């Protein structure tokens, strides 16, 4: 038998075994304990923890049990592993900044059958953690559960780059096309959009706002709707005086941006929010332009 045939058969056996592992009748049960970090504030920690939970819940052949309230602690050292279930696999992650190179490091943990295995990955910026597709999380879980294995992150990154470029060249906008960091209108420091239609806005005053992104089904002049996805606070209205913002934020409707892609790096449209004119506060539309940072 030729060497090429042997390699082909070996690869085929591996792919068959991998597929069978995830295509079994009995789904894998994962207890999710959340993330632990010394370097994230409460809002960013919750955003990232929720993102991982959503991605885990969307994976086929996984049954995810949310155990975050049971293990609600920022300090990893206080995590009581004796409470982990012996019947299921427990997953959690720690995310911290590496002071030696200013990069972010994520360490994924799977604990099962009395053993704990980990896999680390380094990111140039925190936003790349948030924008990583769920398929990478699935690959990480499979590597951990099967006892490790060589990382294929570089190959995946090449595939993702090609997919992003293809999406950007298409006339139809997608959340893959939109994913990245954008510079918004006055008062906004940056807007981060993640795959799957979620993201957050960081204001110049330091406030952060969760957002959701909706796309219409059309093929021409496609509408992009970005909507505030949390309760309002006065910091979301920097165009108002502080006292006026405090008075009106309590009952304010969600801020909404209606945009269209002018090109692959520019979104244009309007923002519906509270505006103040001669002492009167009402809802109005403000022209806005967002430009891609990366």
XYZ file of N, CA and C in Angstrom, residues 2-236:
705
model
N 0.528 2.251 -0.845
C 1.326 3.456 -0.932
C 1.187 4.308 0.322
N 2.228 5.137 0.557
C 2.210 5.993 1.742
C 1.036 6.964 1.705
N 0.726 7.498 0.506
C -0.389 8.447 0.405
C -1.701 7.775 0.783
N -1.869 6.520 0.361
C -3.092 5.797 0.707
C -3.172 5.568 2.210
N -2.033 5.241 2.825
C -2.008 5.035 4.281
C -2.397 6.308 5.023
N -1.819 7.427 4.560
C -2.154 8.695 5.217
C -3.622 9.021 5.050
N -4.167 8.758 3.859
C -5.583 9.032 3.609
C -6.470 8.199 4.520
N -6.129 6.910 4.665
C -6.920 6.025 5.524
C -6.828 6.470 6.973
N -5.620 6.860 7.414
C -5.446 7.300 8.803
C -6.270 8.542 9.089
N -6.233 9.503 8.156
C -7.018 10.725 8.340
C -8.504 10.409 8.345
N -8.929 9.514 7.454
C -10.342 9.152 7.375
C -10.816 8.517 8.673
N -9.988 7.639 9.248
C -10.347 6.994 10.519
C -10.472 8.033 11.621
N -9.532 8.997 11.662
C -9.582 10.043 12.694
C -10.849 10.876 12.564
N -11.166 11.291 11.310
C -12.369 12.114 11.114
C -13.629 11.340 11.457
N -13.657 10.043 11.135
C -14.818 9.231 11.464
C -14.987 9.124 12.969
N -13.858 8.904 13.666
C -13.915 8.789 15.131
C -14.346 10.103 15.762
N -13.819 11.216 15.237
C -14.178 12.533 15.782
C -15.659 12.803 15.578
N -16.167 12.487 14.369
C -17.584 12.695 14.088
C -18.445 11.817 14.972
N -18.038 10.578 15.156
C -18.817 9.668 15.998
C -18.849 10.126 17.436
N -17.744 10.738 17.869
C -17.649 11.224 19.248
C -18.739 12.249 19.537
N -18.990 13.161 18.532
C -19.959 14.214 18.732
C -21.342 13.878 18.167
N -21.471 12.758 17.467
C -22.745 12.418 16.855
C -23.453 11.299 17.602
N -22.959 10.962 18.764
C -23.576 9.910 19.547
C -24.966 10.276 19.997
N -25.733 9.262 20.342
C -27.116 9.492 20.755
C -27.182 10.232 22.080
N -26.185 10.042 22.926
C -26.193 10.645 24.255
C -25.355 11.926 24.246
N -26.004 13.105 24.411
C -25.224 14.340 24.395
C -24.328 14.448 25.618
N -23.242 15.172 25.449
C -22.326 15.412 26.559
C -22.902 16.488 27.467
N -22.887 16.237 28.766
C -23.401 17.221 29.715
C -22.242 18.049 30.264
N -22.369 19.356 30.132
C -21.347 20.282 30.589
C -21.932 21.184 31.674
N -21.314 21.194 32.840
C -21.659 22.164 33.880
C -20.790 23.398 33.670
N -21.427 24.536 33.481
C -20.694 25.766 33.195
C -20.600 26.625 34.451
N -19.382 26.922 34.896
C -19.154 27.692 36.122
C -18.770 29.141 35.862
N -18.666 29.542 34.593
C -18.384 30.933 34.286
C -16.910 31.215 34.083
N -16.555 32.499 34.210
C -15.168 32.910 34.044
C -14.662 33.573 35.321
N -13.356 33.541 35.479
C -12.708 34.132 36.644
C -11.611 35.067 36.137
N -11.570 36.269 36.689
C -10.592 37.244 36.230
C -10.283 38.259 37.322
N -9.015 38.625 37.408
C -8.594 39.699 38.302
C -8.497 41.029 37.568
N -8.618 40.993 36.234
C -8.352 42.186 35.433
C -9.576 42.762 34.730
N -10.745 42.133 34.888
C -11.959 42.624 34.243
C -12.875 43.268 35.262
N -13.561 44.340 34.841
C -14.565 44.909 35.731
C -15.827 44.053 35.674
N -16.784 44.377 36.519
C -17.978 43.542 36.666
C -18.763 43.431 35.367
N -18.928 44.556 34.642
C -19.722 44.535 33.415
C -19.067 43.698 32.325
N -17.755 43.872 32.135
C -17.062 43.114 31.101
C -17.004 41.634 31.450
N -16.858 41.338 32.726
C -16.836 39.947 33.157
C -18.170 39.270 32.870
N -19.269 39.959 33.171
C -20.597 39.396 32.920
C -20.850 39.240 31.427
N -20.456 40.249 30.641
C -20.643 40.172 29.195
C -19.935 38.957 28.618
N -18.690 38.742 29.023
C -17.918 37.619 28.496
C -18.466 36.292 28.997
N -18.853 36.237 30.260
C -19.427 35.017 30.814
C -20.715 34.640 30.096
N -21.560 35.627 29.822
C -22.810 35.376 29.094
C -22.535 34.920 27.670
N -21.505 35.502 27.051
C -21.153 35.122 25.678
C -20.738 33.656 25.620
N -19.873 33.223 26.541
C -19.457 31.822 26.555
C -20.650 30.896 26.784
N -21.545 31.297 27.687
C -22.708 30.451 27.964
C -23.585 30.315 26.715
N -23.793 31.419 26.012
C -24.599 31.373 24.789
C -23.948 30.481 23.741
N -22.639 30.637 23.573
C -21.940 29.821 22.577
C -21.994 28.343 22.939
N -21.817 28.021 24.224
C -21.904 26.625 24.656
C -23.293 26.057 24.399
N -24.319 26.852 24.670
C -25.697 26.389 24.523
C -26.059 26.136 23.070
N -25.351 26.800 22.145
C -25.648 26.649 20.722
C -24.910 25.472 20.085
N -23.979 24.850 20.810
C -23.230 23.721 20.257
C -24.096 22.472 20.235
N -24.096 21.778 19.120
C -24.856 20.546 19.005
C -24.203 19.437 19.825
N -25.054 18.534 20.336
C -24.614 17.378 21.116
C -23.965 17.757 22.446
N -24.264 18.962 22.934
C -23.869 19.368 24.275
C -25.110 19.795 25.045
N -25.246 19.309 26.251
C -26.279 19.793 27.164
C -25.590 20.622 28.228
N -25.919 21.905 28.298
C -25.213 22.830 29.177
C -26.082 23.183 30.380
N -25.521 23.039 31.564
C -26.191 23.403 32.803
C -25.475 24.614 33.394
N -26.222 25.685 33.599
C -25.635 26.918 34.112
C -25.464 26.824 35.626
N -24.221 26.702 36.064
C -23.911 26.581 37.490
C -23.231 27.841 38.038
N -23.384 28.956 37.323
C -22.639 30.151 37.708
C -23.059 30.697 39.069
N -24.336 30.606 39.383
C -24.767 31.136 40.686
C -24.229 30.287 41.831
N -24.047 28.995 41.591
C -23.516 28.108 42.623
C -22.036 28.386 42.884
N -21.329 28.824 41.826
C -19.901 29.091 41.969
C -19.619 30.559 41.676
N -20.422 31.428 42.257
C -20.336 32.853 41.996
C -19.203 33.481 42.805
N -18.032 33.502 42.216
C -16.873 34.068 42.897
C -15.890 34.568 41.859
N -15.324 35.745 42.108
C -14.327 36.277 41.188
C -12.979 35.608 41.390
N -12.769 35.090 42.572
C -11.464 34.539 42.930
C -11.404 33.058 42.600
N -10.541 32.692 41.677
C -10.421 31.288 41.281
C -9.929 30.422 42.433
N -9.113 30.991 43.316
C -8.568 30.216 44.431
C -9.659 29.728 45.387
N -10.793 30.431 45.410
C -11.874 30.039 46.319
C -12.872 29.087 45.663
N -12.616 28.700 44.416
C -13.516 27.776 43.724
C -13.452 26.399 44.386
N -14.586 25.928 44.880
C -14.649 24.648 45.585
C -14.910 23.522 44.580
N -13.843 22.881 44.136
C -13.979 21.836 43.122
C -14.597 20.558 43.669
N -14.678 20.448 44.990
C -15.317 19.268 45.571
C -16.821 19.241 45.289
N -17.372 20.383 44.891
C -18.802 20.460 44.579
C -19.105 20.080 43.132
N -18.069 19.849 42.335
C -18.303 19.488 40.941
C -19.001 18.127 40.853
N -19.898 17.994 39.891
C -20.614 16.738 39.691
C -19.689 15.683 39.084
N -19.814 14.454 39.565
C -19.002 13.363 39.023
C -19.608 12.809 37.738
N -20.895 13.084 37.511
C -21.569 12.531 36.330
C -21.372 13.383 35.078
N -20.988 14.641 35.249
C -20.844 15.523 34.093
C -19.465 16.163 34.086
N -19.196 16.859 33.019
C -17.923 17.552 32.873
C -18.127 19.024 33.238
N -17.224 19.573 33.998
C -17.330 20.958 34.447
C -16.370 21.835 33.656
N -16.906 22.927 33.129
C -16.113 23.839 32.300
C -16.094 25.232 32.924
N -14.919 25.833 32.985
C -14.801 27.236 33.371
C -13.543 27.801 32.729
N -13.407 29.112 32.775
C -12.266 29.761 32.134
C -11.738 30.876 33.024
N -10.475 31.155 32.892
C -9.880 32.316 33.559
C -9.262 33.213 32.493
N -9.486 34.507 32.638
C -9.006 35.482 31.652
C -8.254 36.584 32.388
N -6.993 36.752 32.039
C -6.191 37.785 32.683
C -5.200 38.378 31.692
N -4.714 39.550 32.028
C -3.750 40.225 31.174
C -2.334 39.840 31.579
N -1.522 39.521 30.577
C -0.136 39.161 30.825
C 0.694 40.435 30.951
N 1.202 40.748 32.134
C 1.927 42.017 32.311
C 3.237 42.081 31.550
N 3.758 40.940 31.136
C 5.059 40.940 30.463
C 4.974 41.380 29.005
N 3.813 41.127 28.347
C 3.699 41.503 26.934
C 2.414 42.264 26.616
N 1.620 42.574 27.653
C 0.398 43.371 27.500
C -0.669 42.658 26.660
N -0.581 41.332 26.552
C -1.592 40.565 25.834
C -2.537 39.891 26.830
N -3.682 39.432 26.308
C -4.664 38.749 27.147
C -4.517 37.244 26.987
N -4.621 36.533 28.090
C -4.504 35.077 28.058
C -5.772 34.449 28.643
N -6.320 33.506 27.904
C -7.462 32.725 28.368
C -7.009 31.303 28.639
N -7.359 30.793 29.802
C -7.074 29.401 30.159
C -8.406 28.691 30.342
N -8.670 27.718 29.480
C -9.901 26.936 29.556
C -9.654 25.701 30.424
N -10.604 25.385 31.272
C -10.487 24.247 32.179
C -11.652 23.282 31.956
N -11.354 22.000 31.866
C -12.375 20.943 31.916
C -11.995 20.012 33.055
N -12.949 19.781 33.950
C -12.741 18.916 35.115
C -13.725 17.755 35.021
N -13.207 16.519 34.975
C -14.090 15.352 34.920
C -13.326 14.105 35.359
N -14.092 13.197 35.959
C -13.546 11.925 36.437
C -12.322 12.140 37.331
N -12.377 13.188 38.135
C -11.293 13.465 39.067
C -10.060 14.097 38.460
N -10.111 14.382 37.172
C -8.955 14.973 36.492
C -9.305 16.367 35.963
N -8.294 17.177 35.826
C -8.472 18.515 35.264
C -7.471 18.731 34.142
N -7.976 19.156 32.996
C -7.106 19.467 31.866
C -7.343 20.918 31.460
N -6.306 21.565 30.972
C -6.403 22.975 30.605
C -5.816 23.211 29.224
N -6.237 24.302 28.638
C -5.696 24.729 27.339
C -5.643 26.246 27.349
N -4.484 26.800 27.020
C -4.285 28.251 27.052
C -4.233 28.820 25.643
N -4.673 30.070 25.542
C -4.570 30.770 24.266
C -4.348 32.250 24.543
N -3.489 32.877 23.742
C -3.141 34.282 23.937
C -3.752 35.126 22.820
N -4.205 36.319 23.178
C -4.863 37.226 22.232
C -4.178 38.590 22.271
N -4.068 39.230 21.105
C -3.438 40.542 21.035
C -4.268 41.616 21.715
N -5.602 41.459 21.699
C -6.481 42.424 22.360
C -7.668 41.679 22.964
N -8.322 42.316 23.923
C -9.452 41.660 24.582
C -10.619 41.470 23.622
N -10.785 42.389 22.678
C -11.917 42.299 21.770
C -11.830 41.070 20.873
N -10.622 40.572 20.638
C -10.492 39.359 19.833
C -11.037 38.145 20.581
N -11.005 38.181 21.909
C -11.636 37.119 22.697
C -13.132 37.131 22.454
N -13.718 38.323 22.471
C -15.164 38.451 22.322
C -15.637 38.111 20.916
N -14.794 38.326 19.931
C -15.207 38.118 18.549
C -14.858 36.729 18.023
N -14.248 35.894 18.834
C -13.885 34.564 18.371
C -15.132 33.721 18.142
N -15.233 33.016 17.024
C -16.440 32.240 16.738
C -16.585 31.034 17.660
N -17.831 30.564 17.779
C -18.107 29.467 18.709
C -17.467 28.153 18.252
N -17.159 28.026 16.952
C -16.502 26.805 16.481
C -15.139 26.627 17.147
N -14.479 27.742 17.470
C -13.199 27.640 18.163
C -13.375 27.134 19.585
N -14.479 27.524 20.224
C -14.769 27.017 21.558
C -15.061 25.520 21.495
N -15.766 25.095 20.479
C -16.054 23.667 20.304
C -14.758 22.873 20.105
N -13.853 23.428 19.286
C -12.582 22.741 19.046
C -11.773 22.641 20.333
N -11.818 23.698 21.131
C -11.100 23.680 22.405
C -11.679 22.636 23.340
N -13.001 22.584 23.432
C -13.649 21.589 24.291
C -13.316 20.171 23.844
N -13.358 19.936 22.539
C -13.077 18.587 22.043
C -11.649 18.181 22.361
N -10.704 19.152 22.248
C -9.310 18.854 22.559
C -9.142 18.536 24.042
N -9.828 19.295 24.892
C -9.730 19.061 26.328
C -10.336 17.722 26.713
N -11.503 17.418 26.178
C -12.198 16.185 26.546
C -11.454 14.958 26.046
N -10.826 15.098 24.865
C -10.105 13.956 24.311
C -8.678 13.854 24.836
N -8.323 14.737 25.759
C -7.009 14.627 26.393
C -5.953 15.517 25.801
N -6.367 16.593 25.163
C -5.391 17.547 24.626
C -5.347 17.502 23.126
N -4.168 17.550 22.550
C -4.039 17.561 21.102
C -3.464 18.868 20.625
N -2.877 18.831 19.484
C -2.229 20.017 18.939
C -3.273 21.032 18.499
N -3.002 22.296 18.776
C -3.933 23.358 18.413
C -3.889 23.614 16.913
N -5.063 23.913 16.349
C -5.146 24.252 14.933
C -5.634 25.681 14.783
N -5.271 26.530 15.738
C -5.740 27.907 15.723
C -5.275 28.666 14.492
N -4.022 28.429 14.063
C -3.505 29.173 12.919
C -4.287 28.848 11.661
N -4.633 27.560 11.495
C -5.415 27.165 10.330
C -6.801 27.785 10.395
N -7.405 27.795 11.590
C -8.731 28.372 11.745
C -8.705 29.872 11.464
N -7.640 30.549 11.911
C -7.551 31.985 11.684
C -7.494 32.313 10.204
N -6.768 31.453 9.429
C -6.710 31.664 7.989
C -8.091 31.488 7.368
N -8.829 30.476 7.840
C -10.173 30.233 7.323
C -11.090 31.396 7.650
N -10.995 31.914 8.896
C -11.843 33.023 9.313
C -11.538 34.273 8.502
N -10.246 34.527 8.237
C -9.867 35.702 7.464
C -10.443 35.636 6.060
N -10.344 34.453 5.454
C -10.901 34.280 4.108
C -12.406 34.485 4.106
N -13.085 33.969 5.147
C -14.537 34.128 5.234
C -14.916 35.587 5.421
N -14.150 36.306 6.229
C -14.434 37.716 6.466
C -14.266 38.535 5.188
N -13.177 38.230 4.440
C -12.944 38.964 3.202
C -14.054 38.688 2.199
N -14.512 37.417 2.164
C -15.609 37.077 1.249
C -16.872 37.816 1.636
N -17.133 37.904 2.944
C -18.334 38.601 3.415
C -18.264 40.084 3.084
N -17.058 40.672 3.228
C -16.913 42.099 2.968
C -17.088 42.422 1.491
N -16.761 41.462 0.614
C -16.899 41.708 -0.811
C -18.320 41.462 -1.294
N -19.161 40.885 -0.456
C -20.538 40.601 -0.828
C -21.397 41.834 -0.658
N -22.455 41.959 -1.461
C -23.363 43.092 -1.337
C -24.304 42.918 -0.154
N -24.420 41.720 0.395
C -25.332 41.450 1.492
C -24.569 41.489 2.811
N -24.984 42.388 3.693
C -24.310 42.551 4.983
C -24.638 41.377 5.887
N -23.644 40.937 6.677
C -23.849 39.886 7.673
C -23.195 40.336 8.966
N -23.463 39.607 10.051
C -22.806 39.951 11.315
C -21.308 39.653 11.241
N -20.889 38.697 10.411
C -19.460 38.474 10.187
C -18.828 39.707 9.539
N -19.540 40.265 8.574
C -19.065 41.482 7.913
C -18.934 42.631 8.910
N -19.901 42.753 9.822
C -19.923 43.866 10.763
C -18.979 43.671 11.940
N -18.601 42.425 12.226
C -17.815 42.164 13.432
C -16.497 42.927 13.397
N -16.186 43.565 14.510
C -14.989 44.367 14.619
C -15.229 45.563 15.517
N -14.313 46.495 15.470
C -14.387 47.697 16.298
C -14.624 48.905 15.406
N -15.592 49.736 15.796
C -15.998 50.887 15.004
C -15.866 52.163 15.828
N -15.554 53.247 15.163
C -15.572 54.576 15.766
C -16.912 55.200 15.444
N -17.659 55.582 16.481
C -18.995 56.118 16.276
C -19.023 57.634 16.306
N -20.203 58.162 16.573
C -20.416 59.605 16.593
C -19.799 60.241 17.845
N -19.896 61.551 17.950
C -19.375 62.263 19.113
C -19.991 61.687 20.384
N -19.158 61.496 21.389
C -19.628 60.940 22.657
C -19.347 59.464 22.801
N -19.082 58.775 21.667
C -18.772 57.348 21.707
C -17.279 57.145 21.515
N -16.676 56.368 22.388
C -15.266 56.036 22.240
C -15.080 54.972 21.177
N -15.887 53.912 21.266
C -15.843 52.846 20.266
C -17.079 51.974 20.373
N -17.365 51.264 19.294
C -18.459 50.293 19.238
C -17.857 48.958 18.833
N -18.105 47.913 19.612
C -17.582 46.579 19.317
C -18.755 45.686 18.936
N -18.695 45.128 17.732
C -19.739 44.228 17.235
C -19.148 42.834 17.110
N -19.851 41.850 17.676
C -19.387 40.468 17.657
C -20.233 39.641 16.706
N -19.685 38.512 16.272
C -20.457 37.580 15.464
C -21.669 37.109 16.260
N -22.781 36.931 15.565
C -23.984 36.482 16.243
C -24.943 37.611 16.552
N -24.533 38.865 16.279
C -25.469 39.965 16.411
C -25.536 40.622 17.766
N -24.445 40.586 18.512
C -24.394 41.299 19.786
C -23.124 42.128 19.864
N -23.067 42.995 20.870
C -21.891 43.811 21.034
C -22.071 44.787 22.176
N -21.227 45.821 22.189
C -21.347 46.827 23.231
C -20.743 48.139 22.752
N -21.221 49.213 23.372
C -20.757 50.562 23.093
C -20.001 51.065 24.312
N -18.848 51.687 24.090
C -18.106 52.327 25.170
C -18.139 53.840 24.930
N -18.665 54.571 25.895
C -18.779 56.016 25.779
C -17.488 56.691 26.235
N -17.317 57.931 25.809
C -16.137 58.696 26.235
C -16.118 58.917 27.738
N -17.308 58.905 28.356
C -17.377 59.106 29.802
C -17.107 57.832 30.592
N -16.800 56.730 29.899
C -16.459 55.477 30.564
C -17.586 54.485 30.686
N -18.828 54.905 30.414
C -19.976 53.990 30.505
C -19.941 52.981 29.361
N -20.529 51.812 29.590
C -20.646 50.805 28.539
C -22.098 50.366 28.417
N -22.524 50.089 27.206
C -23.907 49.715 26.905
C -23.922 48.456 26.047
N -24.702 47.458 26.432
C -24.885 46.273 25.604
C -25.832 46.591 24.453
N -25.563 46.033 23.280
C -26.392 46.269 22.097
C -26.670 44.958 21.373
N -27.747 44.942 20.606
C -28.037 43.845 19.688
C -28.134 44.416 18.286
N -27.820 43.586 17.297
C -27.811 44.016 15.904
C -28.793 43.169 15.116
N -29.691 43.827 14.395
C -30.653 43.140 13.532
C -30.402 43.533 12.085
N -30.546 42.576 11.177
C -30.371 42.821 9.752
C -31.650 42.468 9.032
N -32.050 43.303 8.059
C -33.232 42.938 7.289
C -32.877 41.893 6.240
N -33.892 41.389 5.549
C -33.688 40.284 4.614
C -33.388 40.759 3.202
N -33.440 42.077 2.977
C -33.270 42.591 1.624
C -31.868 42.425 1.092
N -31.702 42.653 -0.200
C -30.397 42.511 -0.834
C -29.810 43.842 -1.281
N -30.606 44.885 -1.308
C -30.113 46.183 -1.725
C -30.373 47.217 -0.646
N -29.389 48.083 -0.373
C -29.515 49.091 0.675
C -30.008 48.461 1.981
N -29.358 47.393 2.368
C -29.796 46.613 3.522
C -29.742 47.425 4.813
N -30.819 47.360 5.588
C -30.898 48.133 6.832
C -30.257 47.371 7.976
N -29.441 48.074 8.728
C -28.790 47.545 9.926
C -29.369 48.293 11.123
N -29.984 47.566 12.040
C -30.585 48.194 13.212
C -29.807 47.777 14.454
N -29.275 48.759 15.162
C -28.510 48.532 16.388
C -29.329 49.099 17.543
N -29.628 48.247 18.539
C -30.550 48.649 19.600
C -29.914 48.431 20.971
N -30.066 49.406 21.839
C -29.660 49.285 23.245
C -30.335 48.078 23.879
N -29.579 47.266 24.631
C -30.114 46.020 25.180
C -29.901 45.939 26.690
N -30.156 47.009 27.370
C -30.113 47.028 28.826
C -30.815 48.292 29.311
N -31.038 48.381 30.597
C -31.712 49.545 31.151
C -30.860 50.793 30.960
N -31.539 51.907 30.706
C -30.833 53.164 30.464
C -30.234 53.730 31.744
N -29.152 54.482 31.569
C -28.684 55.333 32.652
C -28.241 56.657 32.059
N -28.041 57.647 32.901
C -27.798 59.007 32.436
C -26.560 59.117 31.558
N -25.588 58.245 31.759
C -24.346 58.312 30.991
C -24.548 57.979 29.521
N -25.706 57.380 29.166
C -25.983 57.060 27.762
C -26.411 58.296 26.970
